Short mmCIF file of C-alpha atoms and ligand atoms in Angstrom, two decimals:
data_model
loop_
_atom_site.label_atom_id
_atom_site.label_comp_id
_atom_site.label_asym_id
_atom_site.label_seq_id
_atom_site.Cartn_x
_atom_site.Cartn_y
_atom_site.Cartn_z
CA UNK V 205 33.22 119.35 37.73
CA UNK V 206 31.35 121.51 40.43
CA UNK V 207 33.20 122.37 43.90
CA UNK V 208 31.04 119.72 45.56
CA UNK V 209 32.45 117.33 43.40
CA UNK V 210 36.32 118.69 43.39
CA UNK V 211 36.27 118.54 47.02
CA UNK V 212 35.40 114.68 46.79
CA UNK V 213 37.90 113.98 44.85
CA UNK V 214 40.57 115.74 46.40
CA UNK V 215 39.30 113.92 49.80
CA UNK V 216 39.51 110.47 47.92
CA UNK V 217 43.16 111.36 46.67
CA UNK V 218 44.14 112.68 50.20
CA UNK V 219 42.72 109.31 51.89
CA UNK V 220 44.59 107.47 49.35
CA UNK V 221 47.76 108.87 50.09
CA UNK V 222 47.65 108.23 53.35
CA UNK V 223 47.10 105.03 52.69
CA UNK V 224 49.88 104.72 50.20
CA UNK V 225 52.22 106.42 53.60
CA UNK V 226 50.87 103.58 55.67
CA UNK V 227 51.52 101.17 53.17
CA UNK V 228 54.56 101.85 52.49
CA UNK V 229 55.40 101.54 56.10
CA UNK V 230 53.85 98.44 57.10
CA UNK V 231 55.11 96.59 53.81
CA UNK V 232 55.62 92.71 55.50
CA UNK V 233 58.92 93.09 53.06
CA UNK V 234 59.88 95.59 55.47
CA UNK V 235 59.64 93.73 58.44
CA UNK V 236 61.19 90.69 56.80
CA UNK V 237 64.33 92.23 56.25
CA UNK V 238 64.25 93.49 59.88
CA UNK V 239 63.71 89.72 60.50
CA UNK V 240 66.20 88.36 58.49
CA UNK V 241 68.61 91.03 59.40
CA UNK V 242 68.46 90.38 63.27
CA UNK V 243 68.99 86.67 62.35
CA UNK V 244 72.22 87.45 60.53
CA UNK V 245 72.95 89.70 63.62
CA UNK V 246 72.69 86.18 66.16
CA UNK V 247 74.42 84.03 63.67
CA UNK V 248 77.50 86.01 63.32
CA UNK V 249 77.88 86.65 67.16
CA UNK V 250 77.76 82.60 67.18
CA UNK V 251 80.58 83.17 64.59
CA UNK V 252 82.66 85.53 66.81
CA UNK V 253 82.37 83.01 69.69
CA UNK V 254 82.95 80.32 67.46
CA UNK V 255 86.34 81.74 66.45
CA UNK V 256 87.36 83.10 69.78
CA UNK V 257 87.29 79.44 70.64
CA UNK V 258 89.67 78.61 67.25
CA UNK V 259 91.93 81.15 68.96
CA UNK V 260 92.31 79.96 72.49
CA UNK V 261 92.80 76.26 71.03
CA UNK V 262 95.33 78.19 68.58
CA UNK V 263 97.44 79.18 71.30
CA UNK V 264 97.35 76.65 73.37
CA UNK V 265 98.35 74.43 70.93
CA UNK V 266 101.01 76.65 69.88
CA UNK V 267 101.91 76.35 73.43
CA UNK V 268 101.90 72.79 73.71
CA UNK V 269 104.44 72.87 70.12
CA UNK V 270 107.02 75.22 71.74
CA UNK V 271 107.08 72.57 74.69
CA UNK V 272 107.15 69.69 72.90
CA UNK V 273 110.25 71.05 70.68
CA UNK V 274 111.77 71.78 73.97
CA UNK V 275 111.96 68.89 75.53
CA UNK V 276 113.13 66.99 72.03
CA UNK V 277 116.13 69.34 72.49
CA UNK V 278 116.76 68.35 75.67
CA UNK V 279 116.21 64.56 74.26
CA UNK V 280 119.01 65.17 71.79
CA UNK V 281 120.86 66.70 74.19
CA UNK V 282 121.20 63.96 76.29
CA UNK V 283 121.17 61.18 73.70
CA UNK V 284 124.18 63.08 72.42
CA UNK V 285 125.63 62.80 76.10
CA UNK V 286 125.23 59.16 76.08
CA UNK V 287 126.49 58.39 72.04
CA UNK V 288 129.67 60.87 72.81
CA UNK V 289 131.69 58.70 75.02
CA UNK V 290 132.43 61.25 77.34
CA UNK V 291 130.61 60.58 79.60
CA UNK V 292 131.48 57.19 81.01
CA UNK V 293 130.33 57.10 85.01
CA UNK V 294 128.31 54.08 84.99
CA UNK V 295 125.94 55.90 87.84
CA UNK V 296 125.98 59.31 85.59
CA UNK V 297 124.88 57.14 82.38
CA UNK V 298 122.29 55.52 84.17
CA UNK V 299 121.26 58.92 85.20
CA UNK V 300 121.40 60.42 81.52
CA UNK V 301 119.18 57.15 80.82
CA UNK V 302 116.06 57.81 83.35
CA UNK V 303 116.26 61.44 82.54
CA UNK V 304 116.30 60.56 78.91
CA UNK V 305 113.20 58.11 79.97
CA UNK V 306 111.66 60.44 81.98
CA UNK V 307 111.72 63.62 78.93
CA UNK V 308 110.69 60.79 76.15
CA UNK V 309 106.85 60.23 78.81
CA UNK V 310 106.84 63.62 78.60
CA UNK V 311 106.74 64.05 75.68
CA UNK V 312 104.51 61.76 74.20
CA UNK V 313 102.31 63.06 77.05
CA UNK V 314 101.70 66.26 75.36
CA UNK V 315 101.81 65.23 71.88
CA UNK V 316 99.03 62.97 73.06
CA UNK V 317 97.22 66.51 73.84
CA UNK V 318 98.48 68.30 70.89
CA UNK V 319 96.31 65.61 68.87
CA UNK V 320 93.68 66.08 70.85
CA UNK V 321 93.61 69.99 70.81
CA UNK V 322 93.80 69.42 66.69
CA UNK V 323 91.10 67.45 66.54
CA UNK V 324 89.15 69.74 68.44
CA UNK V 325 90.40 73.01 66.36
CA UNK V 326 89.45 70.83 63.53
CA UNK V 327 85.68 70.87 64.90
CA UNK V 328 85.62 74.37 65.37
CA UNK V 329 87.03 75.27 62.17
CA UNK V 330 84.03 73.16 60.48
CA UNK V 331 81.67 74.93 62.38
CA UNK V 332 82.79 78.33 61.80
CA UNK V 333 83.07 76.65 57.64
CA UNK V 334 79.46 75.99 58.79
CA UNK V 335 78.46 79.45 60.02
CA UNK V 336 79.97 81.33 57.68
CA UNK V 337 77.95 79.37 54.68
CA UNK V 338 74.45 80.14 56.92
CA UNK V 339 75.72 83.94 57.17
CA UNK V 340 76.43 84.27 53.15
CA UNK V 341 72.54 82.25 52.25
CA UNK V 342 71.15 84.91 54.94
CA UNK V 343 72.38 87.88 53.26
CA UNK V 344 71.48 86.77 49.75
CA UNK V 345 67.96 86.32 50.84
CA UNK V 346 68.24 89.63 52.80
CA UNK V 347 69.13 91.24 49.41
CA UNK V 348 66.45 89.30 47.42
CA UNK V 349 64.04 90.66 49.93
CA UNK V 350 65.09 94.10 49.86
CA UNK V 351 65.42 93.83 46.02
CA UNK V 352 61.77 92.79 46.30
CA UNK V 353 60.62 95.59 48.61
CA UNK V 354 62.30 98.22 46.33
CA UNK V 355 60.40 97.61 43.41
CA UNK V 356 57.02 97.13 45.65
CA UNK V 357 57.97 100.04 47.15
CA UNK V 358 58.61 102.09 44.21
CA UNK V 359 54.99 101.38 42.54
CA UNK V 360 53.99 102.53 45.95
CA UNK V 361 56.25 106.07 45.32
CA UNK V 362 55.53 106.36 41.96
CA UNK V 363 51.34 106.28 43.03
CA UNK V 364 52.40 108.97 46.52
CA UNK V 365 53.72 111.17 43.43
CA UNK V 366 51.11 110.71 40.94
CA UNK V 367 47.99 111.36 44.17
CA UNK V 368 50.08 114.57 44.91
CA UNK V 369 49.96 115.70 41.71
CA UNK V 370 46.45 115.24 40.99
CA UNK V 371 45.11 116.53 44.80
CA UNK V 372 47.29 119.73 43.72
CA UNK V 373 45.36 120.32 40.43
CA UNK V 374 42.19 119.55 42.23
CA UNK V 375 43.41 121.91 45.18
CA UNK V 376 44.13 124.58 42.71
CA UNK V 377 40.43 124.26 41.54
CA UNK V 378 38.99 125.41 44.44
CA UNK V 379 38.06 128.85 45.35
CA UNK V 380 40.82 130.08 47.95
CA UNK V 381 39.37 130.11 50.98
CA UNK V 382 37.25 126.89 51.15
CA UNK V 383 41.09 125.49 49.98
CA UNK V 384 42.31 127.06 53.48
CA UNK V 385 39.40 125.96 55.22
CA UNK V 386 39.83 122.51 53.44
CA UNK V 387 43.33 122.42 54.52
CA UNK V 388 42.98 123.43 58.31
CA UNK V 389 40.22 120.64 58.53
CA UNK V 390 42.46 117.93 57.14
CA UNK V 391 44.76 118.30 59.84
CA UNK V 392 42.85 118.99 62.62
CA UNK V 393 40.18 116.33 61.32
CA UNK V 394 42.33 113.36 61.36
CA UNK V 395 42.80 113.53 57.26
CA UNK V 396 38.77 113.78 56.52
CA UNK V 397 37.95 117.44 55.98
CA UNK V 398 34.57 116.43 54.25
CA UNK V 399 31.47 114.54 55.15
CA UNK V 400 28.34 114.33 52.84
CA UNK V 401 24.53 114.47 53.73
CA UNK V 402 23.23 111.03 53.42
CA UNK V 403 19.69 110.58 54.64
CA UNK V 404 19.48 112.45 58.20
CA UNK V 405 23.33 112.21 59.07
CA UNK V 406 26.99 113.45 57.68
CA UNK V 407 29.01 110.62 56.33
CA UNK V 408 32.15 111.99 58.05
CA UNK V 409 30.72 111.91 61.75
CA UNK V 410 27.95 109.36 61.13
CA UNK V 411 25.35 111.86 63.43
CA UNK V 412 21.78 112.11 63.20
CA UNK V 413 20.92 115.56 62.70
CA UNK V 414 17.74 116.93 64.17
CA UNK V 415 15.13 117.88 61.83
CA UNK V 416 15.16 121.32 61.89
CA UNK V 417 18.95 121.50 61.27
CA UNK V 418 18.43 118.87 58.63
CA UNK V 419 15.79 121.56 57.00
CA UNK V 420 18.14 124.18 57.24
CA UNK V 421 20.91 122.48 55.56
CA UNK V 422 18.76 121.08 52.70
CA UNK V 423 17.23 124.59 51.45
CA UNK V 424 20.64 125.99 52.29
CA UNK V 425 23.96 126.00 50.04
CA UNK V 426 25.51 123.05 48.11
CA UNK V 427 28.64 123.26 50.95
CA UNK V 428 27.55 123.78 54.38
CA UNK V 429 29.48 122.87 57.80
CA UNK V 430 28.45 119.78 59.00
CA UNK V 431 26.26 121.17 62.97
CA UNK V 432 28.04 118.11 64.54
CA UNK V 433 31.31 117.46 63.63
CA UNK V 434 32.70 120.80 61.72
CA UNK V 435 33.84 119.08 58.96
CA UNK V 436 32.46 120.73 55.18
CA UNK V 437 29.51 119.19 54.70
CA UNK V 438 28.49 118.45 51.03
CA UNK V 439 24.51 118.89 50.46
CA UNK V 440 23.20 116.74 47.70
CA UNK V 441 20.99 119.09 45.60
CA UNK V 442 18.34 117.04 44.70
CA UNK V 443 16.92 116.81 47.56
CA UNK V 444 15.96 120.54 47.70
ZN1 ZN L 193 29.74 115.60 60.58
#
């Protein structure tokens, strides 16, 4: 292999690894997981809300419970008023009766909204049942996906390593300073540090050289600089 030819090859390999970089970055795995993962993220904030609402209804039915078992001790309080025999006032029993009638309304007033307040923790606690399945199929798909985008991504590391290696044994072909020079070029060059001479115009920069630069170049060396762009400009011998 001649330097003309080296330095094509190590420009192929460098193009390809940047290509392999971009790859690698713009993999639509990628992004799916980013997708799926912001879903999980809005699903289990409708979770937390979901169960903060379980918890107020929690309390307040706990509420209601403690109120409800207070006033059936007051009940059997004065039930056992009236069953003792002590108390035998015929306006004081009738008293002990309409409070007694009075606590019983109030009860079943809030036992009324105890069931309501259970059927209602009931509905919450299916959706939260409900949520919580949604949040365990997201995360199985996320880890399918990133499963997925491992092994893509791997063939994708495994070609980055095997490009290095072969643009370093190419690199290490070259003659020192056109390695600098190719080096420098690739990075000020936006990764193309080599055009070649096809027809009247570098391959790199895609300008028409005039014809007596054109002359020059062709009776000149096999690597030249291309007048235009800067870049190393490869100089196909036959057309000496
Ligand atoms: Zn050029």
């Amino acid at each position: 292999m001649d330097v003309s030819q080296i330095l094509l090859e190590l420009q192929a390999r460098d193009l390809r690894l940047v290509r392999a970089h971009k790859h690698l970055d713009e993999m639509p795995e990628k992004r799916a997981i980013l997708a799926a993962r912001h879903r999980i993220a809005e699903i289990e904030t409708l979770l937390a809300r979901t169960e903060k609402v379980g918890h107020v209804l929690d309390a307040a039915l706990r509420k209601s419970e403690d109120e409800s078992a207070r006033i059936s001790e007051k009940i059997d309080h004065e039930q056992a008023k009236l069953l003792s025999g002590e108390v035998t006032n015929p306006k004081e029993l009738q008293n002990i009766s309409k409070e007694l009638a009075s606590l019983v309304k109030q009860r079943e007033h809030i036992d009324g909204e105890i069931l309501a307040a259970m059927e209602k923790r009931e509905a919450a606690q299916q959706q939260s049942d409900k949520i919580q399945a949604a949040i365990k199929v997201g995360r199985a798909k996320e880890a399918a996906m990133l499963a997925d985008f491992q092994n893509k991504g791997a063939e994708l590391l495994a070609e980055i390593e095997r490009l290095k290696k072969e643009r370093q044994a190419l690199s290490g072909k070259l003659p020192v300073d056109l390695r600098e020079k190719y080096t420098s070029l690739l990075d000020t060059k936006h990764g193309i540090a080599v055009g070649v001479l096809e027809g009247r115009s570098c391959t790199a920069c895609r300008i028409e050289l005039p014809g007596e630069r054109l002359l020059a170049l062709k009776s000149g060396p096999a690597i030249a600089v291309c007048p235009s762009c800067q870049r190393l400009l490869i100089v196909p011998q036959d057309h000496v």
